mmCIF file with all atom_site columns, C-alpha atoms in Angstrom:
data_model
loop_
_atom_site.group_PDB
_atom_site.id
_atom_site.type_symbol
_atom_site.label_atom_id
_atom_site.label_alt_id
_atom_site.label_comp_id
_atom_site.label_asym_id
_atom_site.label_entity_id
_atom_site.label_seq_id
_atom_site.pdbx_PDB_ins_code
_atom_site.Cartn_x
_atom_site.Cartn_y
_atom_site.Cartn_z
_atom_site.occupancy
_atom_site.B_iso_or_equiv
_atom_site.pdbx_formal_charge
_atom_site.auth_seq_id
_atom_site.auth_comp_id
_atom_site.auth_asym_id
_atom_site.auth_atom_id
_atom_site.pdbx_PDB_model_num
ATOM 1   C CA . GLN A 1 1   ? -91.665  -66.820 -52.306 1.00 0.00 ? 1   GLN A CA 1
ATOM 2   C CA . VAL A 1 2   ? -93.886  -64.902 -54.574 1.00 0.00 ? 2   VAL A CA 1
ATOM 3   C CA . TYR A 1 3   ? -94.248  -61.608 -52.427 1.00 0.00 ? 3   TYR A CA 1
ATOM 4   C CA . VAL A 1 4   ? -91.373  -59.315 -52.403 1.00 0.00 ? 4   VAL A CA 1
ATOM 5   C CA . ASP A 1 5   ? -92.596  -57.957 -48.882 1.00 0.00 ? 5   ASP A CA 1
ATOM 6   C CA . THR A 1 6   ? -94.086  -60.709 -46.579 1.00 0.00 ? 6   THR A CA 1
ATOM 7   C CA . GLU A 1 7   ? -96.125  -58.051 -44.789 1.00 0.00 ? 7   GLU A CA 1
ATOM 8   C CA . GLN A 1 8   ? -97.948  -57.270 -47.981 1.00 0.00 ? 8   GLN A CA 1
ATOM 9   C CA . ARG A 1 9   ? -99.009  -61.126 -48.233 1.00 0.00 ? 9   ARG A CA 1
ATOM 10  C CA . GLN A 1 10  ? -100.131 -60.908 -44.515 1.00 0.00 ? 10  GLN A CA 1
ATOM 11  C CA . ARG A 1 11  ? -102.429 -57.882 -45.128 1.00 0.00 ? 11  ARG A CA 1
ATOM 12  C CA . TYR A 1 12  ? -103.819 -59.410 -48.158 1.00 0.00 ? 12  TYR A CA 1
ATOM 13  C CA . ILE A 1 13  ? -104.842 -62.411 -46.275 1.00 0.00 ? 13  ILE A CA 1
ATOM 14  C CA . GLU A 1 14  ? -106.340 -60.433 -43.142 1.00 0.00 ? 14  GLU A CA 1
ATOM 15  C CA . LYS A 1 15  ? -108.350 -58.379 -45.690 1.00 0.00 ? 15  LYS A CA 1
ATOM 16  C CA . ILE A 1 16  ? -109.815 -61.284 -47.709 1.00 0.00 ? 16  ILE A CA 1
ATOM 17  C CA . ARG A 1 17  ? -110.830 -63.180 -44.512 1.00 0.00 ? 17  ARG A CA 1
ATOM 18  C CA . GLN A 1 18  ? -112.397 -60.096 -43.031 1.00 0.00 ? 18  GLN A CA 1
ATOM 19  C CA . GLN A 1 19  ? -114.491 -59.007 -46.257 1.00 0.00 ? 19  GLN A CA 1
ATOM 20  C CA . GLY A 1 20  ? -114.356 -62.293 -48.314 1.00 0.00 ? 20  GLY A CA 1
ATOM 21  C CA . HIS A 1 21  ? -113.060 -60.615 -51.321 1.00 0.00 ? 21  HIS A CA 1
ATOM 22  C CA . VAL A 1 22  ? -110.177 -58.276 -52.453 1.00 0.00 ? 22  VAL A CA 1
ATOM 23  C CA . GLU A 1 23  ? -110.393 -55.801 -55.469 1.00 0.00 ? 23  GLU A CA 1
ATOM 24  C CA . ASN A 1 24  ? -107.782 -53.785 -56.865 1.00 0.00 ? 24  ASN A CA 1
ATOM 25  C CA . TYR A 1 25  ? -105.113 -54.815 -54.156 1.00 0.00 ? 25  TYR A CA 1
ATOM 26  C CA . GLU A 1 26  ? -101.554 -53.762 -55.259 1.00 0.00 ? 26  GLU A CA 1
ATOM 27  C CA . ALA A 1 27  ? -98.565  -55.790 -54.357 1.00 0.00 ? 27  ALA A CA 1
ATOM 28  C CA . GLN A 1 28  ? -94.961  -56.495 -55.561 1.00 0.00 ? 28  GLN A CA 1
ATOM 29  C CA . PHE A 1 29  ? -94.218  -59.967 -56.639 1.00 0.00 ? 29  PHE A CA 1
ATOM 30  C CA . TYR A 1 30  ? -91.141  -61.883 -57.811 1.00 0.00 ? 30  TYR A CA 1
ATOM 31  C CA . ARG A 1 31  ? -91.427  -63.174 -61.668 1.00 0.00 ? 31  ARG A CA 1
ATOM 32  C CA . LYS A 1 32  ? -90.038  -66.384 -62.293 1.00 0.00 ? 32  LYS A CA 1
ATOM 33  C CA . ASP A 1 33  ? -86.664  -64.853 -63.451 1.00 0.00 ? 33  ASP A CA 1
ATOM 34  C CA . ARG A 1 34  ? -86.647  -62.965 -60.089 1.00 0.00 ? 34  ARG A CA 1
ATOM 35  C CA . VAL A 1 35  ? -87.387  -59.610 -61.571 1.00 0.00 ? 35  VAL A CA 1
ATOM 36  C CA . ILE A 1 36  ? -89.539  -57.676 -59.239 1.00 0.00 ? 36  ILE A CA 1
ATOM 37  C CA . ILE A 1 37  ? -93.081  -56.528 -60.719 1.00 0.00 ? 37  ILE A CA 1
ATOM 38  C CA . TRP A 1 38  ? -96.068  -54.800 -59.443 1.00 0.00 ? 38  TRP A CA 1
ATOM 39  C CA . VAL A 1 39  ? -99.464  -56.731 -59.594 1.00 0.00 ? 39  VAL A CA 1
ATOM 40  C CA . GLU A 1 40  ? -103.039 -55.739 -58.969 1.00 0.00 ? 40  GLU A CA 1
ATOM 41  C CA . MET A 1 41  ? -105.042 -58.548 -57.527 1.00 0.00 ? 41  MET A CA 1
ATOM 42  C CA . ASN A 1 42  ? -108.870 -59.078 -57.456 1.00 0.00 ? 42  ASN A CA 1
ATOM 43  C CA . SER A 1 43  ? -110.027 -62.339 -55.673 1.00 0.00 ? 43  SER A CA 1
ATOM 44  C CA . ARG A 1 44  ? -112.515 -64.009 -53.537 1.00 0.00 ? 44  ARG A CA 1
ATOM 45  C CA . ILE A 1 45  ? -112.865 -66.883 -51.398 1.00 0.00 ? 45  ILE A CA 1
ATOM 46  C CA . VAL A 1 46  ? -114.874 -69.819 -52.620 1.00 0.00 ? 46  VAL A CA 1
ATOM 47  C CA . TYR A 1 47  ? -116.568 -71.832 -49.747 1.00 0.00 ? 47  TYR A CA 1
ATOM 48  C CA . ASP A 1 48  ? -117.917 -75.437 -49.759 1.00 0.00 ? 48  ASP A CA 1
ATOM 49  C CA . SER A 1 49  ? -121.477 -76.098 -48.634 1.00 0.00 ? 49  SER A CA 1
ATOM 50  C CA . GLN A 1 50  ? -120.746 -76.029 -44.857 1.00 0.00 ? 50  GLN A CA 1
ATOM 51  C CA . GLY A 1 51  ? -118.993 -72.755 -45.371 1.00 0.00 ? 51  GLY A CA 1
ATOM 52  C CA . ALA A 1 52  ? -115.599 -73.909 -45.126 1.00 0.00 ? 52  ALA A CA 1
ATOM 53  C CA . ILE A 1 53  ? -112.910 -72.293 -47.390 1.00 0.00 ? 53  ILE A CA 1
ATOM 54  C CA . LEU A 1 54  ? -112.114 -74.423 -50.408 1.00 0.00 ? 54  LEU A CA 1
ATOM 55  C CA . TYR A 1 55  ? -109.815 -72.100 -52.187 1.00 0.00 ? 55  TYR A CA 1
ATOM 56  C CA . ILE A 1 56  ? -109.233 -68.371 -53.372 1.00 0.00 ? 56  ILE A CA 1
ATOM 57  C CA . GLU A 1 57  ? -109.762 -67.551 -56.923 1.00 0.00 ? 57  GLU A CA 1
ATOM 58  C CA . GLY A 1 58  ? -108.989 -64.423 -58.570 1.00 0.00 ? 58  GLY A CA 1
ATOM 59  C CA . THR A 1 59  ? -106.657 -62.590 -61.357 1.00 0.00 ? 59  THR A CA 1
ATOM 60  C CA . CYS A 1 60  ? -103.232 -60.847 -60.939 1.00 0.00 ? 60  CYS A CA 1
ATOM 61  C CA . ILE A 1 61  ? -102.634 -58.192 -63.486 1.00 0.00 ? 61  ILE A CA 1
ATOM 62  C CA . ASP A 1 62  ? -99.112  -56.903 -64.279 1.00 0.00 ? 62  ASP A CA 1
ATOM 63  C CA . ILE A 1 63  ? -99.234  -53.064 -63.669 1.00 0.00 ? 63  ILE A CA 1
ATOM 64  C CA . THR A 1 64  ? -95.583  -52.422 -63.427 1.00 0.00 ? 64  THR A CA 1
ATOM 65  C CA . GLU A 1 65  ? -95.437  -50.143 -66.256 1.00 0.00 ? 65  GLU A CA 1
ATOM 66  C CA . ARG A 1 66  ? -98.367  -48.076 -64.929 1.00 0.00 ? 66  ARG A CA 1
ATOM 67  C CA . LYS A 1 67  ? -96.492  -48.009 -61.634 1.00 0.00 ? 67  LYS A CA 1
ATOM 68  C CA . LYS A 1 68  ? -93.538  -46.780 -63.391 1.00 0.00 ? 68  LYS A CA 1
ATOM 69  C CA . ALA A 1 69  ? -95.570  -44.036 -64.972 1.00 0.00 ? 69  ALA A CA 1
ATOM 70  C CA . GLU A 1 70  ? -97.163  -43.032 -61.691 1.00 0.00 ? 70  GLU A CA 1
ATOM 71  C CA . GLU A 1 71  ? -93.692  -42.894 -59.945 1.00 0.00 ? 71  GLU A CA 1
ATOM 72  C CA . GLU A 1 72  ? -92.381  -40.698 -62.886 1.00 0.00 ? 72  GLU A CA 1
ATOM 73  C CA . ARG A 1 73  ? -95.331  -38.602 -62.671 1.00 0.00 ? 73  ARG A CA 1
ATOM 74  C CA . GLN A 1 74  ? -94.996  -38.227 -58.721 1.00 0.00 ? 74  GLN A CA 1
ATOM 75  C CA . GLU A 1 75  ? -91.444  -37.503 -59.321 1.00 0.00 ? 75  GLU A CA 1
ATOM 76  C CA . GLN A 1 76  ? -92.171  -34.844 -61.893 1.00 0.00 ? 76  GLN A CA 1
ATOM 77  C CA . ARG A 1 77  ? -94.809  -33.360 -59.442 1.00 0.00 ? 77  ARG A CA 1
ATOM 78  C CA . VAL A 1 78  ? -92.439  -33.329 -56.624 1.00 0.00 ? 78  VAL A CA 1
ATOM 79  C CA . LYS A 1 79  ? -89.752  -31.501 -58.916 1.00 0.00 ? 79  LYS A CA 1
ATOM 80  C CA . LEU A 1 80  ? -92.322  -28.973 -60.317 1.00 0.00 ? 80  LEU A CA 1
ATOM 81  C CA . GLU A 1 81  ? -93.667  -28.378 -56.755 1.00 0.00 ? 81  GLU A CA 1
ATOM 82  C CA . ARG A 1 82  ? -89.901  -27.689 -55.699 1.00 0.00 ? 82  ARG A CA 1
ATOM 83  C CA . LEU A 1 83  ? -89.420  -25.364 -58.649 1.00 0.00 ? 83  LEU A CA 1
ATOM 84  C CA . VAL A 1 84  ? -92.600  -23.549 -58.010 1.00 0.00 ? 84  VAL A CA 1
ATOM 85  C CA . GLU A 1 85  ? -91.401  -23.258 -54.344 1.00 0.00 ? 85  GLU A CA 1
ATOM 86  C CA . GLU A 1 86  ? -87.835  -22.069 -55.226 1.00 0.00 ? 86  GLU A CA 1
ATOM 87  C CA . ARG A 1 87  ? -89.463  -19.589 -57.845 1.00 0.00 ? 87  ARG A CA 1
ATOM 88  C CA . THR A 1 88  ? -91.877  -18.394 -55.212 1.00 0.00 ? 88  THR A CA 1
ATOM 89  C CA . GLN A 1 89  ? -89.198  -17.709 -52.860 1.00 0.00 ? 89  GLN A CA 1
ATOM 90  C CA . SER A 1 90  ? -87.203  -16.096 -55.472 1.00 0.00 ? 90  SER A CA 1
ATOM 91  C CA . LEU A 1 91  ? -90.097  -13.757 -56.450 1.00 0.00 ? 91  LEU A CA 1
ATOM 92  C CA . LEU A 1 92  ? -90.929  -13.025 -52.648 1.00 0.00 ? 92  LEU A CA 1
ATOM 93  C CA . ALA A 1 93  ? -87.330  -11.934 -52.322 1.00 0.00 ? 93  ALA A CA 1
ATOM 94  C CA . ALA A 1 94  ? -87.239  -9.791  -55.430 1.00 0.00 ? 94  ALA A CA 1
ATOM 95  C CA . ASN A 1 95  ? -90.746  -8.435  -54.364 1.00 0.00 ? 95  ASN A CA 1
ATOM 96  C CA . GLN A 1 96  ? -89.128  -7.412  -50.735 1.00 0.00 ? 96  GLN A CA 1
ATOM 97  C CA . GLU A 1 97  ? -86.239  -5.916  -52.523 1.00 0.00 ? 97  GLU A CA 1
ATOM 98  C CA . LEU A 1 98  ? -88.525  -3.856  -55.003 1.00 0.00 ? 98  LEU A CA 1
ATOM 99  C CA . THR A 1 99  ? -90.473  -2.707  -52.009 1.00 0.00 ? 99  THR A CA 1
ATOM 100 C CA . ALA A 1 100 ? -87.492  -1.667  -50.309 1.00 0.00 ? 100 ALA A CA 1
ATOM 101 C CA . LEU A 1 101 ? -86.177  0.388   -53.244 1.00 0.00 ? 101 LEU A CA 1
ATOM 102 C CA . ASN A 1 102 ? -89.536  2.003   -53.661 1.00 0.00 ? 102 ASN A CA 1
ATOM 103 C CA . GLU A 1 103 ? -89.655  3.096   -50.201 1.00 0.00 ? 103 GLU A CA 1
ATOM 104 C CA . GLU A 1 104 ? -86.106  4.464   -50.575 1.00 0.00 ? 104 GLU A CA 1
ATOM 105 C CA . MET A 1 105 ? -87.079  6.185   -53.873 1.00 0.00 ? 105 MET A CA 1
ATOM 106 C CA . ALA A 1 106 ? -90.196  7.649   -52.032 1.00 0.00 ? 106 ALA A CA 1
ATOM 107 C CA . ALA A 1 107 ? -87.931  8.905   -49.318 1.00 0.00 ? 107 ALA A CA 1
ATOM 108 C CA . LEU A 1 108 ? -85.331  10.388  -51.719 1.00 0.00 ? 108 LEU A CA 1
ATOM 109 C CA . ASN A 1 109 ? -88.276  11.945  -53.901 1.00 0.00 ? 109 ASN A CA 1
ATOM 110 C CA . GLU A 1 110 ? -89.721  13.615  -50.584 1.00 0.00 ? 110 GLU A CA 1
ATOM 111 C CA . THR A 1 111 ? -85.997  14.805  -49.872 1.00 0.00 ? 111 THR A CA 1
ATOM 112 C CA . LEU A 1 112 ? -85.496  16.068  -53.243 1.00 0.00 ? 112 LEU A CA 1
ATOM 113 C CA . GLU A 1 113 ? -89.010  17.950  -53.218 1.00 0.00 ? 113 GLU A CA 1
ATOM 114 C CA . ASN A 1 114 ? -88.106  19.615  -49.955 1.00 0.00 ? 114 ASN A CA 1
ATOM 115 C CA . SER A 1 115 ? -84.770  20.574  -51.470 1.00 0.00 ? 115 SER A CA 1
ATOM 116 C CA . ASN A 1 116 ? -86.491  21.988  -54.478 1.00 0.00 ? 116 ASN A CA 1
ATOM 117 C CA . LYS A 1 117 ? -88.864  24.078  -52.400 1.00 0.00 ? 117 LYS A CA 1
ATOM 118 C CA . ASN A 1 118 ? -86.072  25.166  -50.299 1.00 0.00 ? 118 ASN A CA 1
ATOM 119 C CA . LEU A 1 119 ? -84.133  26.285  -53.443 1.00 0.00 ? 119 LEU A CA 1
ATOM 120 C CA . GLU A 1 120 ? -87.242  27.829  -54.856 1.00 0.00 ? 120 GLU A CA 1
ATOM 121 C CA . ARG A 1 121 ? -87.597  29.891  -51.876 1.00 0.00 ? 121 ARG A CA 1
ATOM 122 C CA . GLU A 1 122 ? -84.110  30.991  -51.899 1.00 0.00 ? 122 GLU A CA 1
ATOM 123 C CA . VAL A 1 123 ? -84.191  31.996  -55.595 1.00 0.00 ? 123 VAL A CA 1
ATOM 124 C CA . ASP A 1 124 ? -87.366  34.038  -54.852 1.00 0.00 ? 124 ASP A CA 1
ATOM 125 C CA . PHE A 1 125 ? -85.585  35.828  -51.864 1.00 0.00 ? 125 PHE A CA 1
ATOM 126 C CA . ARG A 1 126 ? -82.438  36.452  -54.036 1.00 0.00 ? 126 ARG A CA 1
ATOM 127 C CA . HIS A 1 127 ? -84.612  37.896  -56.803 1.00 0.00 ? 127 HIS A CA 1
ATOM 128 C CA . GLN A 1 128 ? -86.363  40.030  -54.328 1.00 0.00 ? 128 GLN A CA 1
ATOM 129 C CA . VAL A 1 129 ? -83.186  41.318  -52.667 1.00 0.00 ? 129 VAL A CA 1
ATOM 130 C CA . GLU A 1 130 ? -81.861  41.895  -56.166 1.00 0.00 ? 130 GLU A CA 1
ATOM 131 C CA . ASN A 1 131 ? -84.996  44.095  -57.027 1.00 0.00 ? 131 ASN A CA 1
ATOM 132 C CA . GLU A 1 132 ? -84.559  46.002  -53.887 1.00 0.00 ? 132 GLU A CA 1
ATOM 133 C CA . LEU A 1 133 ? -80.960  46.600  -54.675 1.00 0.00 ? 133 LEU A CA 1
ATOM 134 C CA . VAL A 1 134 ? -81.721  47.784  -57.981 1.00 0.00 ? 134 VAL A CA 1
ATOM 135 C CA . VAL A 1 135 ? -84.260  50.285  -56.653 1.00 0.00 ? 135 VAL A CA 1
ATOM 136 C CA . ARG A 1 136 ? -81.955  51.427  -53.953 1.00 0.00 ? 136 ARG A CA 1
ATOM 137 C CA . GLU A 1 137 ? -79.003  52.043  -56.401 1.00 0.00 ? 137 GLU A CA 1
ATOM 138 C CA . GLN A 1 138 ? -81.594  54.027  -58.418 1.00 0.00 ? 138 GLN A CA 1
ATOM 139 C CA . GLN A 1 139 ? -82.385  56.010  -55.611 1.00 0.00 ? 139 GLN A CA 1
ATOM 140 C CA . TYR A 1 140 ? -78.971  56.439  -54.519 1.00 0.00 ? 140 TYR A CA 1
ATOM 141 C CA . ARG A 1 141 ? -77.849  57.481  -57.698 1.00 0.00 ? 141 ARG A CA 1
ATOM 142 C CA . ALA A 1 142 ? -80.682  59.819  -58.253 1.00 0.00 ? 142 ALA A CA 1
ATOM 143 C CA . THR A 1 143 ? -80.003  61.484  -54.654 1.00 0.00 ? 143 THR A CA 1
ATOM 144 C CA . MET A 1 144 ? -76.319  61.800  -55.277 1.00 0.00 ? 144 MET A CA 1
ATOM 145 C CA . ASN A 1 145 ? -76.930  63.505  -58.871 1.00 0.00 ? 145 ASN A CA 1
ATOM 146 C CA . LEU A 1 146 ? -79.012  65.988  -56.927 1.00 0.00 ? 146 LEU A CA 1
ATOM 147 C CA . VAL A 1 147 ? -76.326  66.548  -54.094 1.00 0.00 ? 147 VAL A CA 1
ATOM 148 C CA . THR A 1 148 ? -73.449  66.719  -56.644 1.00 0.00 ? 148 THR A CA 1
ATOM 149 C CA . SER A 1 149 ? -75.040  68.761  -59.270 1.00 0.00 ? 149 SER A CA 1
ATOM 150 C CA . SER A 1 150 ? -72.643  71.570  -60.072 1.00 0.00 ? 150 SER A CA 1
ATOM 151 C CA . ASP A 1 151 ? -75.119  73.960  -61.894 1.00 0.00 ? 151 ASP A CA 1
ATOM 152 C CA . LYS A 1 152 ? -77.164  74.473  -58.899 1.00 0.00 ? 152 LYS A CA 1
ATOM 153 C CA . THR A 1 153 ? -76.251  76.232  -55.622 1.00 0.00 ? 153 THR A CA 1
ATOM 154 C CA . ILE A 1 154 ? -77.238  74.684  -52.317 1.00 0.00 ? 154 ILE A CA 1
ATOM 155 C CA . ASN A 1 155 ? -80.060  77.380  -51.903 1.00 0.00 ? 155 ASN A CA 1
ATOM 156 C CA . GLU A 1 156 ? -81.567  76.446  -55.311 1.00 0.00 ? 156 GLU A CA 1
ATOM 157 C CA . LEU A 1 157 ? -81.365  72.591  -54.128 1.00 0.00 ? 157 LEU A CA 1
ATOM 158 C CA . LEU A 1 158 ? -82.919  73.338  -51.079 1.00 0.00 ? 158 LEU A CA 1
ATOM 159 C CA . ALA A 1 159 ? -85.755  75.369  -52.828 1.00 0.00 ? 159 ALA A CA 1
ATOM 160 C CA . ASP A 1 160 ? -86.259  72.550  -55.279 1.00 0.00 ? 160 ASP A CA 1
ATOM 161 C CA . ILE A 1 161 ? -86.646  69.900  -52.469 1.00 0.00 ? 161 ILE A CA 1
ATOM 162 C CA . LEU A 1 162 ? -88.943  72.160  -50.601 1.00 0.00 ? 162 LEU A CA 1
ATOM 163 C CA . HIS A 1 163 ? -90.943  72.513  -53.702 1.00 0.00 ? 163 HIS A CA 1
ATOM 164 C CA . ASP A 1 164 ? -91.112  69.002  -54.330 1.00 0.00 ? 164 ASP A CA 1
ATOM 165 C CA . ALA A 1 165 ? -92.145  68.082  -50.871 1.00 0.00 ? 165 ALA A CA 1
ATOM 166 C CA . LEU A 1 166 ? -94.981  70.541  -51.031 1.00 0.00 ? 166 LEU A CA 1
ATOM 167 C CA . LYS A 1 167 ? -96.038  69.008  -54.325 1.00 0.00 ? 167 LYS A CA 1
ATOM 168 C CA . ILE A 1 168 ? -95.878  65.732  -52.420 1.00 0.00 ? 168 ILE A CA 1
ATOM 169 C CA . LEU A 1 169 ? -98.066  67.080  -49.778 1.00 0.00 ? 169 LEU A CA 1
ATOM 170 C CA . LYS A 1 170 ? -100.534 68.520  -52.144 1.00 0.00 ? 170 LYS A CA 1
ATOM 171 C CA . ALA A 1 171 ? -100.749 65.251  -54.373 1.00 0.00 ? 171 ALA A CA 1
ATOM 172 C CA . PRO A 1 172 ? -104.136 63.848  -54.497 1.00 0.00 ? 172 PRO A CA 1
ATOM 173 C CA . GLY A 1 173 ? -102.574 60.296  -54.757 1.00 0.00 ? 173 GLY A CA 1
ATOM 174 C CA . GLY A 1 174 ? -100.379 58.288  -56.964 1.00 0.00 ? 174 GLY A CA 1
ATOM 175 C CA . TYR A 1 175 ? -96.544  57.832  -57.432 1.00 0.00 ? 175 TYR A CA 1
ATOM 176 C CA . VAL A 1 176 ? -93.570  60.155  -56.372 1.00 0.00 ? 176 VAL A CA 1
ATOM 177 C CA . GLY A 1 177 ? -90.307  59.811  -58.052 1.00 0.00 ? 177 GLY A CA 1
ATOM 178 C CA . LEU A 1 178 ? -87.156  61.395  -59.052 1.00 0.00 ? 178 LEU A CA 1
ATOM 179 C CA . GLN A 1 179 ? -85.280  61.419  -62.356 1.00 0.00 ? 179 GLN A CA 1
ATOM 180 C CA . ASP A 1 180 ? -81.594  59.662  -62.589 1.00 0.00 ? 180 ASP A CA 1
ATOM 181 C CA . GLU A 1 181 ? -78.837  61.163  -64.473 1.00 0.00 ? 181 GLU A CA 1
ATOM 182 C CA . THR A 1 182 ? -80.150  59.986  -67.803 1.00 0.00 ? 182 THR A CA 1
ATOM 183 C CA . GLY A 1 183 ? -83.342  61.697  -67.245 1.00 0.00 ? 183 GLY A CA 1
ATOM 184 C CA . GLU A 1 184 ? -85.351  58.721  -66.703 1.00 0.00 ? 184 GLU A CA 1
ATOM 185 C CA . PHE A 1 185 ? -88.144  58.730  -64.165 1.00 0.00 ? 185 PHE A CA 1
ATOM 186 C CA . PHE A 1 186 ? -88.234  56.016  -61.367 1.00 0.00 ? 186 PHE A CA 1
ATOM 187 C CA . VAL A 1 187 ? -90.321  55.631  -58.339 1.00 0.00 ? 187 VAL A CA 1
ATOM 188 C CA . ILE A 1 188 ? -89.072  56.413  -54.804 1.00 0.00 ? 188 ILE A CA 1
ATOM 189 C CA . ARG A 1 189 ? -92.323  55.945  -52.938 1.00 0.00 ? 189 ARG A CA 1
ATOM 190 C CA . HIS A 1 190 ? -95.953  55.519  -54.223 1.00 0.00 ? 190 HIS A CA 1
ATOM 191 C CA . ALA A 1 191 ? -99.462  55.942  -53.008 1.00 0.00 ? 191 ALA A CA 1
ATOM 192 C CA . PHE A 1 192 ? -99.372  59.095  -51.417 1.00 0.00 ? 192 PHE A CA 1
ATOM 193 C CA . GLY A 1 193 ? -102.508 60.945  -50.963 1.00 0.00 ? 193 GLY A CA 1
ATOM 194 C CA . THR A 1 194 ? -104.641 58.010  -51.074 1.00 0.00 ? 194 THR A CA 1
#
């Protein structure tokens, strides 16, 4: 028996009977030393004058090396496709992780921005309170300086207060203030008479 697979022989016979010839038909054969080889057959039926089959003539070419090379290319293609698929899956997983990290970072950035805005508002509020406390302290010191002044009597003090009050009432506009114990002028209220 020459054919490794008897079904290949049967398919070859059916094909040549239907078409009268076969081109590039590939099959596995046994060599004389029983080594399996691949062959490519090109054959045709030769008929007698009455149309009866006389014989089949053709060629068989050993294509074992070509088939081995094709098989190796196919194996390499399968390996490469598997590697590409694995790499694609790996990249997709890494991309999903990066997307999740980006979303987390965006959420953290938003939280930090909100915290910074809150801190800025708190700092602004503290500065405002500190400034108000400084002004109030200056007002308190000036008032205490007036009240505790020992060189003036109560009557003189009241006279000075009334005199200042009259100045305020007559003031066309601007700032009104007092002096602290160092003699520096500072504002108590402003924009009278405007």
